[in-house]
XYZ file of C-alpha atoms in Angstrom:
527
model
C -27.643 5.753 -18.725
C -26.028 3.955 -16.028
C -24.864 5.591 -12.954
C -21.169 4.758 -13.959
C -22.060 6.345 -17.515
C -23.225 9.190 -15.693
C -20.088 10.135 -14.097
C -17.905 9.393 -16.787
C -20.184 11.806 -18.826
C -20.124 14.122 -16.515
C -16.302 13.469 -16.133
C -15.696 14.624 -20.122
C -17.773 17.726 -19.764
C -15.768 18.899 -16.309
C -19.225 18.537 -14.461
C -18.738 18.659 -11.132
C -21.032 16.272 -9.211
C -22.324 16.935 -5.539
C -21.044 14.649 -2.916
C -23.944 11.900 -1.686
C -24.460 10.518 1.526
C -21.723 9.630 3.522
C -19.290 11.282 1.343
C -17.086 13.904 1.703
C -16.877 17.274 -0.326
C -14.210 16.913 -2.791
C -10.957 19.056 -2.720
C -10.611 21.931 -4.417
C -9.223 21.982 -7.831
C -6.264 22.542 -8.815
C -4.840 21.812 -12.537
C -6.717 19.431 -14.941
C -8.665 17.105 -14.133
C -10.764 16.172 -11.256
C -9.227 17.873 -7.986
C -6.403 16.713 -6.158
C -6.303 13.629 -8.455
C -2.998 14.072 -10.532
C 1.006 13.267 -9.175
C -0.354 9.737 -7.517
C 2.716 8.869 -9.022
C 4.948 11.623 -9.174
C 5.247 11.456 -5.317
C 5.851 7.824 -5.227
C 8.715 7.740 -7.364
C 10.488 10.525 -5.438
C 10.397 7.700 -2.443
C 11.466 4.565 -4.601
C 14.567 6.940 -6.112
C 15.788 8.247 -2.459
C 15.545 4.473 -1.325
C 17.823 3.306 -4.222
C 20.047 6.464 -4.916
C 20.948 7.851 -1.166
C 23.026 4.726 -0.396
C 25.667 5.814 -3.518
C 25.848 9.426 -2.719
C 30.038 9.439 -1.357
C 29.356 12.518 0.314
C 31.646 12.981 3.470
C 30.678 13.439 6.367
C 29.518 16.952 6.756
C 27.503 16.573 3.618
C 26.176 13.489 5.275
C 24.868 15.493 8.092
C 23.577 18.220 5.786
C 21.358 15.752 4.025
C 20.390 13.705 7.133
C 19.162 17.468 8.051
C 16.963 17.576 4.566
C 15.041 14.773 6.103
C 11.842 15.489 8.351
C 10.472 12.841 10.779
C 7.029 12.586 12.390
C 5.676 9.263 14.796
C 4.996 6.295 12.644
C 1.589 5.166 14.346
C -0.995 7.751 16.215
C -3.374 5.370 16.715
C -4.297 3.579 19.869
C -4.185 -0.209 18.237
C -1.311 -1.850 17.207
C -1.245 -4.918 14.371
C 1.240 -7.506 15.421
C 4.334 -8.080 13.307
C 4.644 -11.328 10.989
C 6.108 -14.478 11.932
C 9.418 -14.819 10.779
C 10.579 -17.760 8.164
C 12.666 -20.802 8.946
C 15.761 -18.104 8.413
C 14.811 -15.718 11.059
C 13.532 -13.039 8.160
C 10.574 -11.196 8.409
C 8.744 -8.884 5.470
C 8.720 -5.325 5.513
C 5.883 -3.303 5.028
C 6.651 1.073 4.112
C 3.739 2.979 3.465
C 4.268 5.789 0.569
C 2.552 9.032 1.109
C 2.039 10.929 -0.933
C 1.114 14.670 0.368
C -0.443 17.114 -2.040
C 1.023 19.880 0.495
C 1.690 23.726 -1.000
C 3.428 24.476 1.443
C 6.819 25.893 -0.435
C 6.226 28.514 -3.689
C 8.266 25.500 -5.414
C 5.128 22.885 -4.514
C 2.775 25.563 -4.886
C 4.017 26.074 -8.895
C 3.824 22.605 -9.472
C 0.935 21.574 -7.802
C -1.251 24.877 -9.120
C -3.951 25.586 -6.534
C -3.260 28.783 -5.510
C -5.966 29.262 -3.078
C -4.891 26.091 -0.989
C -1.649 27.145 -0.070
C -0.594 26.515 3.175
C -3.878 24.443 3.805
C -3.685 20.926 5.407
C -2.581 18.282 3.493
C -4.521 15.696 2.118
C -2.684 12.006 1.367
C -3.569 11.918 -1.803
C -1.364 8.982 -2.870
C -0.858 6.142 -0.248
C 0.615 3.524 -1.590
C 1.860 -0.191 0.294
C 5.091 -1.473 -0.654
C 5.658 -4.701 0.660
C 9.001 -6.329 0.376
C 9.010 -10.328 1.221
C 10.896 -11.955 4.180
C 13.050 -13.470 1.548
C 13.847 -10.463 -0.111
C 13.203 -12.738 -3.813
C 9.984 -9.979 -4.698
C 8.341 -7.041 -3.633
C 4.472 -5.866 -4.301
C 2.679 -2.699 -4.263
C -0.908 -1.739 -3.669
C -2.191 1.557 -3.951
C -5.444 2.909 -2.642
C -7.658 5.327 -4.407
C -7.470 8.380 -2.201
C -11.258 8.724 -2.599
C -11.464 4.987 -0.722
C -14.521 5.519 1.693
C -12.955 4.025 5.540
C -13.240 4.763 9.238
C -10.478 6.390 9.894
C -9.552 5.444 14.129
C -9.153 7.740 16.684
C -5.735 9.235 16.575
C -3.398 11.519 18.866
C -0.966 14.290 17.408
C 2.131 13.633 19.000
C 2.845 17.510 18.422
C 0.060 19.267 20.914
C -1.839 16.255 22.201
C -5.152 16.934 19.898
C -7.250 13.805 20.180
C -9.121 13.107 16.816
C -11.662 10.645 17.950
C -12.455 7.679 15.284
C -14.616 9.348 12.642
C -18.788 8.766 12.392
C -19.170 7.291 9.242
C -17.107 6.469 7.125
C -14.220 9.073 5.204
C -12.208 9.194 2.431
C -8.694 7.670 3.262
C -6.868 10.855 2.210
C -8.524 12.790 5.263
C -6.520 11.090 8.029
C -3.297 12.484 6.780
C -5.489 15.736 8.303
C -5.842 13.557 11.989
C -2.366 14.354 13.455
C -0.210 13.734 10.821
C 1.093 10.778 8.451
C 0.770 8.345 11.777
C -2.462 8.236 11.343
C -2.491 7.233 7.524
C -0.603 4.428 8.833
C -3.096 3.582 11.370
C -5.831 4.085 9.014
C -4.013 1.557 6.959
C -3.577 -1.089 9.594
C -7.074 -0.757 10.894
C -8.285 -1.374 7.232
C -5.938 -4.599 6.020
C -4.777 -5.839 9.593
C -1.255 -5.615 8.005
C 1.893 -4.657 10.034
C 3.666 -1.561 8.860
C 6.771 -0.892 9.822
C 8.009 2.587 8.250
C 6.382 5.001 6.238
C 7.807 7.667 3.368
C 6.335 10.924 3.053
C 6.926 12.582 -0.008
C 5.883 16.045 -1.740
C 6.373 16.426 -5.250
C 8.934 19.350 -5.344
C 12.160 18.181 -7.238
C 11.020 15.018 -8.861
C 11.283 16.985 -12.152
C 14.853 16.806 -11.939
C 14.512 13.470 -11.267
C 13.683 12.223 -14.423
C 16.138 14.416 -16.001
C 18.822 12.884 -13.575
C 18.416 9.573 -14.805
C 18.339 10.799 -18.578
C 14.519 10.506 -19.415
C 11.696 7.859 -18.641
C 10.497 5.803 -21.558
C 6.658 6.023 -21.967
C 4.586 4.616 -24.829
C 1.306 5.239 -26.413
C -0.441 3.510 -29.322
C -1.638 6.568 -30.831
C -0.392 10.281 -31.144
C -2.283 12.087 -27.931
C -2.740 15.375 -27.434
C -4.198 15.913 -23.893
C -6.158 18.926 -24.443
C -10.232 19.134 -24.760
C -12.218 21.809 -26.457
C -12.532 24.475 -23.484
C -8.549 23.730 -22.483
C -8.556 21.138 -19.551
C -6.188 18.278 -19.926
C -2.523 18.295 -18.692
C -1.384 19.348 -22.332
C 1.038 16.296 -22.695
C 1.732 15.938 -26.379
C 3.706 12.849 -27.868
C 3.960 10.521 -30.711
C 3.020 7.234 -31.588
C 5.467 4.674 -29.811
C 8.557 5.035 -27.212
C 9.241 8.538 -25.664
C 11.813 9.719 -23.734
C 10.190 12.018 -21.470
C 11.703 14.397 -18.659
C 11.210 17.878 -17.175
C 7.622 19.423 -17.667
C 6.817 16.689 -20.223
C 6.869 13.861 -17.283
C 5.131 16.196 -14.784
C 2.249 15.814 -17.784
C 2.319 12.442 -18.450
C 1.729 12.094 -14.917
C -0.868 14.294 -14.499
C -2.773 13.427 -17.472
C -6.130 11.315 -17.507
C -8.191 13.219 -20.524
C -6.759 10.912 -23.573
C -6.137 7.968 -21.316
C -8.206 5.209 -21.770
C -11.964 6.011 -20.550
C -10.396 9.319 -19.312
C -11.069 7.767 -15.657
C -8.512 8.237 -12.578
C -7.695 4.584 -13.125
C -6.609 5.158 -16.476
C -3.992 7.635 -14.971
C -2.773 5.311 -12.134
C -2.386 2.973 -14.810
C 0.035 4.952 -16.758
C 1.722 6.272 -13.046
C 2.815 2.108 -12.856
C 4.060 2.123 -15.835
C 6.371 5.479 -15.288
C 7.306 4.263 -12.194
C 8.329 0.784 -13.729
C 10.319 2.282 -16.412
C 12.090 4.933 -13.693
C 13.066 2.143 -12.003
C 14.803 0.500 -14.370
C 16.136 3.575 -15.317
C 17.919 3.571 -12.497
C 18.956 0.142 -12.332
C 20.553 0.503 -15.768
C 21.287 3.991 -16.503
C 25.011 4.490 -16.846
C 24.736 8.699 -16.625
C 24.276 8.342 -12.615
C 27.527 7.190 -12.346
C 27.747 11.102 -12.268
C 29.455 11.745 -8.828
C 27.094 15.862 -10.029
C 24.048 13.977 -10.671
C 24.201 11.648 -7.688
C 24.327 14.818 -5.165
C 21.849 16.389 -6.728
C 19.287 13.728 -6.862
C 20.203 13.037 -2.987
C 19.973 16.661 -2.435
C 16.222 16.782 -4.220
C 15.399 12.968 -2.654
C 16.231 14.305 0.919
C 14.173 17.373 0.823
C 10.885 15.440 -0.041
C 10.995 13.281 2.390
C 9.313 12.880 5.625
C 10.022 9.438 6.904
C 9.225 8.199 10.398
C 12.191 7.962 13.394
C 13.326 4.496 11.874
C 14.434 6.082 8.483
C 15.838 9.526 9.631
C 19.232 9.019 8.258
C 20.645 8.583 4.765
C 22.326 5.620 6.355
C 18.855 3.984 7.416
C 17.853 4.699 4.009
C 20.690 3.161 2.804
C 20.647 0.099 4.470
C 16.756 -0.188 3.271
C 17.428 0.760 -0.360
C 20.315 -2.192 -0.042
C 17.572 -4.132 0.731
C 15.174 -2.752 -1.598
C 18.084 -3.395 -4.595
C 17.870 -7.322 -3.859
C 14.537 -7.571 -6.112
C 14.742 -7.845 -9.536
C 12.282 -5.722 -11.846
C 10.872 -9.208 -13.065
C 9.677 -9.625 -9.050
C 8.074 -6.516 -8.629
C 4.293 -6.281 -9.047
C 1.885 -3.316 -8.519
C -1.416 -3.354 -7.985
C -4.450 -1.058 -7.323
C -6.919 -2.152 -4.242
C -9.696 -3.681 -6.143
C -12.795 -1.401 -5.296
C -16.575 -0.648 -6.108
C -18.120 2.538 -7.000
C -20.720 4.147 -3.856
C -21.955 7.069 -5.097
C -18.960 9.249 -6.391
C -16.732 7.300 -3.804
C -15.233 3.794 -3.877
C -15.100 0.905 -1.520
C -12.891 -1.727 -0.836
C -14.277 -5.094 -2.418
C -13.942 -8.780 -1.232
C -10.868 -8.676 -3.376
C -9.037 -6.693 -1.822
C -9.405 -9.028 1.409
C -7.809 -11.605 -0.743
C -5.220 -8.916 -1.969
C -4.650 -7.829 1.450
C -4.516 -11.296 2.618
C -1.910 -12.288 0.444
C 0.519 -9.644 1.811
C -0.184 -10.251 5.366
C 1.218 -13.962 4.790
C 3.851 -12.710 2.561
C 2.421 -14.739 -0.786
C 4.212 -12.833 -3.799
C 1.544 -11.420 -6.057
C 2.985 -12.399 -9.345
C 2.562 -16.105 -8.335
C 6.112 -17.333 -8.478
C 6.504 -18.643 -4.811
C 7.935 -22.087 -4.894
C 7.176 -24.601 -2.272
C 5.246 -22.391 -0.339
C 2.729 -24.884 0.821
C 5.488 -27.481 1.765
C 7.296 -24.867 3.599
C 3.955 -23.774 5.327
C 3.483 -27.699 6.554
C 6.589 -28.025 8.092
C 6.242 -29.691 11.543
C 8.036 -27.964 14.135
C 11.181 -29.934 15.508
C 10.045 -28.390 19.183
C 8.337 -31.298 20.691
C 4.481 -30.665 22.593
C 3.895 -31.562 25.147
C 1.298 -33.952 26.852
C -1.773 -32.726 25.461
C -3.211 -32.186 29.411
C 0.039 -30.169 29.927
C -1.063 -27.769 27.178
C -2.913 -24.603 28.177
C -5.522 -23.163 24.969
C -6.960 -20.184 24.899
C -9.779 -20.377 22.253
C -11.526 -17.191 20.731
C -14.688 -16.639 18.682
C -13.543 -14.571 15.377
C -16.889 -16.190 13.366
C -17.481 -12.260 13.199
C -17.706 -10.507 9.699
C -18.693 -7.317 7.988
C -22.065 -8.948 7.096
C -22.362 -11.781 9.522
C -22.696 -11.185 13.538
C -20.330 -13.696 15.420
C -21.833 -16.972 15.836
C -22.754 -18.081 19.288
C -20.889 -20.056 21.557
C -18.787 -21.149 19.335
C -15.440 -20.919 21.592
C -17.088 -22.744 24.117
C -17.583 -25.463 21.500
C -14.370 -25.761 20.337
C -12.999 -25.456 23.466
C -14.998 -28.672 24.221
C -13.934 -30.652 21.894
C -10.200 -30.198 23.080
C -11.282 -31.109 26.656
C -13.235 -34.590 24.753
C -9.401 -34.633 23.070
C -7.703 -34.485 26.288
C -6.916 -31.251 26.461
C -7.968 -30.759 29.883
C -6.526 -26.815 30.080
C -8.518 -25.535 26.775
C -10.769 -22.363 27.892
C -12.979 -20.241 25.998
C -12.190 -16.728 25.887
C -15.157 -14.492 26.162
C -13.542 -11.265 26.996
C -13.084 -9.610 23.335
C -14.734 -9.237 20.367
C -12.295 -10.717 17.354
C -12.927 -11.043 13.426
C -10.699 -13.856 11.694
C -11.435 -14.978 8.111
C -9.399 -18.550 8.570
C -9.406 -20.177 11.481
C -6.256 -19.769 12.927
C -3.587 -21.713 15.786
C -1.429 -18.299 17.319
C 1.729 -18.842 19.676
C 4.312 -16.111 21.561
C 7.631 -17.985 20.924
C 9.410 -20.874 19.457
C 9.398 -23.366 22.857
C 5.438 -23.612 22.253
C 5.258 -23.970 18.349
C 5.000 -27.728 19.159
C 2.365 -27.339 21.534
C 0.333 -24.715 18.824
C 1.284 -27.460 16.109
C -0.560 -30.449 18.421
C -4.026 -28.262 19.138
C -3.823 -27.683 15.055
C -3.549 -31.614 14.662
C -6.254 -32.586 16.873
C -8.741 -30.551 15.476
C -8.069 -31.021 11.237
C -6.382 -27.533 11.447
C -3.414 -27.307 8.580
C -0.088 -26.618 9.823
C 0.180 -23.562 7.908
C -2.897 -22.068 9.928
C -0.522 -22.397 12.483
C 1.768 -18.392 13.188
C 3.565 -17.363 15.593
C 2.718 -13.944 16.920
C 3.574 -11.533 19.638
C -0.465 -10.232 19.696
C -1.223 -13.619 22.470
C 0.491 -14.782 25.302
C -0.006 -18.453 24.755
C -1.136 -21.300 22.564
C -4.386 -19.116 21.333
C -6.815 -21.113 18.943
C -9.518 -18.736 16.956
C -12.448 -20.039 15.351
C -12.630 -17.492 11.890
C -15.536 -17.155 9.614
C -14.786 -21.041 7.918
C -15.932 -22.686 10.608
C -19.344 -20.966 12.014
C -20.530 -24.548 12.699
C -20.239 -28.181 13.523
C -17.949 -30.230 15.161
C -15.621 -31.026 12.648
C -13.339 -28.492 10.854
C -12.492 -28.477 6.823
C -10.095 -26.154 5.536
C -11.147 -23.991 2.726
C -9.355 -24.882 -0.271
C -6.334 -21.999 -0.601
C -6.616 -19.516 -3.188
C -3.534 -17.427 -3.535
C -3.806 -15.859 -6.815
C -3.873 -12.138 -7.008
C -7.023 -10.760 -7.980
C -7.909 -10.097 -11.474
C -9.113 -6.979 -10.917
C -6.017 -5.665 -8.400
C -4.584 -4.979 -12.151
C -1.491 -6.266 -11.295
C 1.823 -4.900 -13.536
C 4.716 -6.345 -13.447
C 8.037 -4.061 -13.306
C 10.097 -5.442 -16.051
C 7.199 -5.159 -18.348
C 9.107 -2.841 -20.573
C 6.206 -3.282 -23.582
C 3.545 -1.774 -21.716
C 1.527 0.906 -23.818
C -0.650 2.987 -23.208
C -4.368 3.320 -24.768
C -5.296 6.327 -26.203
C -8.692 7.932 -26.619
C -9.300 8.230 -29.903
C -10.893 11.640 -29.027
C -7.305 12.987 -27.992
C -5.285 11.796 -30.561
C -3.857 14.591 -33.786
């Protein structure tokens, strides 16, 4: 048997397998299922509601304050790095990138009863659902990646703002849902950022306390299955979720299940159970969106008062008006434009790995590419010449940086002092290598400060075969900066790789107005 048959044997009998090296001994359990595993989504959907229900709370203003009260805050980044933020578009907009946490804290009898796990209360926390949510410059679409919170990373050295505890970066490699443990939810975010190189800019801490009455709020969340399931096996594990054949309307203990449940999903895997998480989540949202029972001025103050209490947001989002204006924001994407995905990954040992798709995945969010492939005129737009004129090519001072260096691959040698050659041959008598860092860049890339030199970044892009939409302004150099990436390790003259911007097949990529989704059902659950 294969070692992926072994595990998913060993999954159906409730074996419990022995971390190997590297890894990290697993939580403890709690509920069905493998530990820790269940309410990925449960969490998640207690941040997406507070984004897009605290704005229509009419509260006045003493209720305002009580609920801006519900809210905790804690430092968005705790590490020592810092990931530069996006260039903004021809209209001044930039993306936004939240990360959703979700805690798996029993801290409160409340979380305690729902989350089971008796002997971990009061423990640290572990972030078992982290979750990207990445809402383009243009506000036309919005995607989501989640990681598995068994993803095997270094997680960096990071500082609790609190008592000053340094956590120094970790040996070896962890899994991702440690680093909540490393100071607090700043360092999930710096884990993050370390990990994709992309610029977060607020994170959402949630427990999973409330989000019962959630669903009920909005009047039930549709679910479907192609087969009666009963999630129960012989020596009673399983979430005991028990529905029909078809469309369910599902709220109170019955969505906590469906949630929770991954025996009678599919393979009975974890990804099976994400997989019908994205699909709750979907159908919530559009729950909300058209569900004519919030109108409820009852309803509304209860789902802010729930919302507000599970949320732990960083200083940026500590009122019900930031989360307003946000969820205003949020409310410009139509389901149709919403995508979520799961970081493509590779089993190592009982652990997983980020693949080379996720790169591309991460890739694609870092230069704001919508993931269900619906940008128009991106490439046109990326091309556009600058109307600031360069100046004389002698005038222009270029940094150039080797970032040939990959996972795999040592840098190359010398190869800014190449490239910076070739700009002096070009006339560009002010081009210098810079040998004082160590960089990794996949595409070879022109970097500027501020609009009076994207002419002069545009010109060094020109005279070398660089396309203009290599060509980003960021705040991370202090001048026209040129680095060689991993596409051009040698030779003289440069080719650009052909683009590939479709989202990964395996990212498993669901799209939010998919309102026929249905879930699979073991035929070993079903009655």
């Amino acid at each position: 048997m294969t070692q992926s048959g072994v595990r998913e044997n060993e999954s159906r009998q409730g074996v419990r397998r022995e971390p190997g090296p590297g890894e990290t001994e697993p939580a403890a359990p709690g509920g069905e299922g493998p530990p820790r595993r269940p309410r990925r989504l449960l969490k998640w959907s207690a941040a997406v509601l507070a984004l897009l229900i605290l704005g229509t709370a009419g509260a006045g203003y003493l209720y305002y304050r009580h609920l801006n009260g519900n809210i905790k805050k804690e430092a968005l980044n705790l590490g020592d790095h810092k990931v530069a933020a996006p260039t903004p578009n021809a209209a001044g907009q930039t993306p936004l990138n939240i990360l959703l946490i979700g805690s798996d804290a029993r801290d409160t009898e409340e979380n305690q009863k729902l989350g089971g796990a008796r002997e971990t209360f009061g423990a640290a926390p572990l972030a078992d659902v982290q979750m990207l949510l990445h809402l383009s410059a243009d506000r036309t679409n919005m995607s989501v990646i989640s990681m598995p919170r068994d993803t095997l990373v270094k997680i960096p050295k990071c500082t609790d703002p609190d008592d000053g505890k340094v956590y120094p970066e970790t040996q070896g490699r962890r899994m991702t849902n440690q680093s909540l443990g490393h100071g607090g939810p700043g360092c999930a975010v710096a884990t993050w950022q370390e990990l994709t190189g992309i610029h977060i800019d607020h994170f959402i801490m949630v427990d999973f306390a409330g989000v019962v009455s959630m669903a009920d709020a909005v009047g039930g969340v549709p679910v479907c299955v192609d087969a009666n399931i009963h999630s129960r096996t012989s020596d009673g594990k399983g979430s005991g979720l028990k529905l029909e054949k078809g469309t369910s309307y599902i709220q109170g203990e019955q969505a906590l299940q469906w949630l929770r449940t991954r025996y009678g999903f599919e393979d009975g895997s974890d990804l099976a159970r994400a997989k019908a998480q994205h699909m709750y989540m979907n159908a919530m949202v559009r729950q909300l969106r058209e569900n004519a029972t919030l109108s409820s001025p009852n309803k509304l103050r209860r789902l802010a008062e729930e919302a507000t209490r599970a949320l732990t947001v960083d200083p940026g989002l500590d009122t019900v008006k930031k989360l307003y204006d946000l969820s205003d924001e949020l409310r410009k994407v139509e389901p149709a434009r919403i995508t979520m995905t799961t970081m493509p990954n590779r089993y190592v040992g009982a652990r997983v790995e980020p693949t080379q798709d996720a790169e591309q995945l991460f890739r694609l969010v870092r230069e704001d590419i919508a993931l269900d492939g619906k940008d128009k005129d991106r490439t046109k737009a990326a091309e556009k010449a600058s109307a600031d004129p360069a100046a004389a090519d002698d005038e222009i001072p270029v940094q150039v940086r080797n970032g040939t260096r990959t996972d795999t691959l040592a840098a190359a040698r010398g190869r800014a002092s190449t490239v910076a050659g070739l700009l002096t041959e070009q006339g560009f008598a002010q081009a210098v290598a810079d040998t004082t860092g160590s960089w990794s860049e996949e595409r070879t890339v022109v970097r500027y400060p501020s609009a009076d030199l994207e002419g002069d970044a545009q010109r060094v892009a020109k005279a070398l075969g660089i396309p203009l939409g290599s060509v980003q302004r960021s705040t991370g150099v202090s001048g026209v900066t040129l680095v060689v990436g991993a596409d051009w390790r040698e030779g003289t003259d440069y080719k650009a790789p052909k683009r590939n911007d479709r989202t990964p097949k395996s990212a498993d990529a669901l799209n939010g107005a998919d309102d026929k989704a249905c879930m699979h059902v073991n035929p070993n659950f079903t009655w």
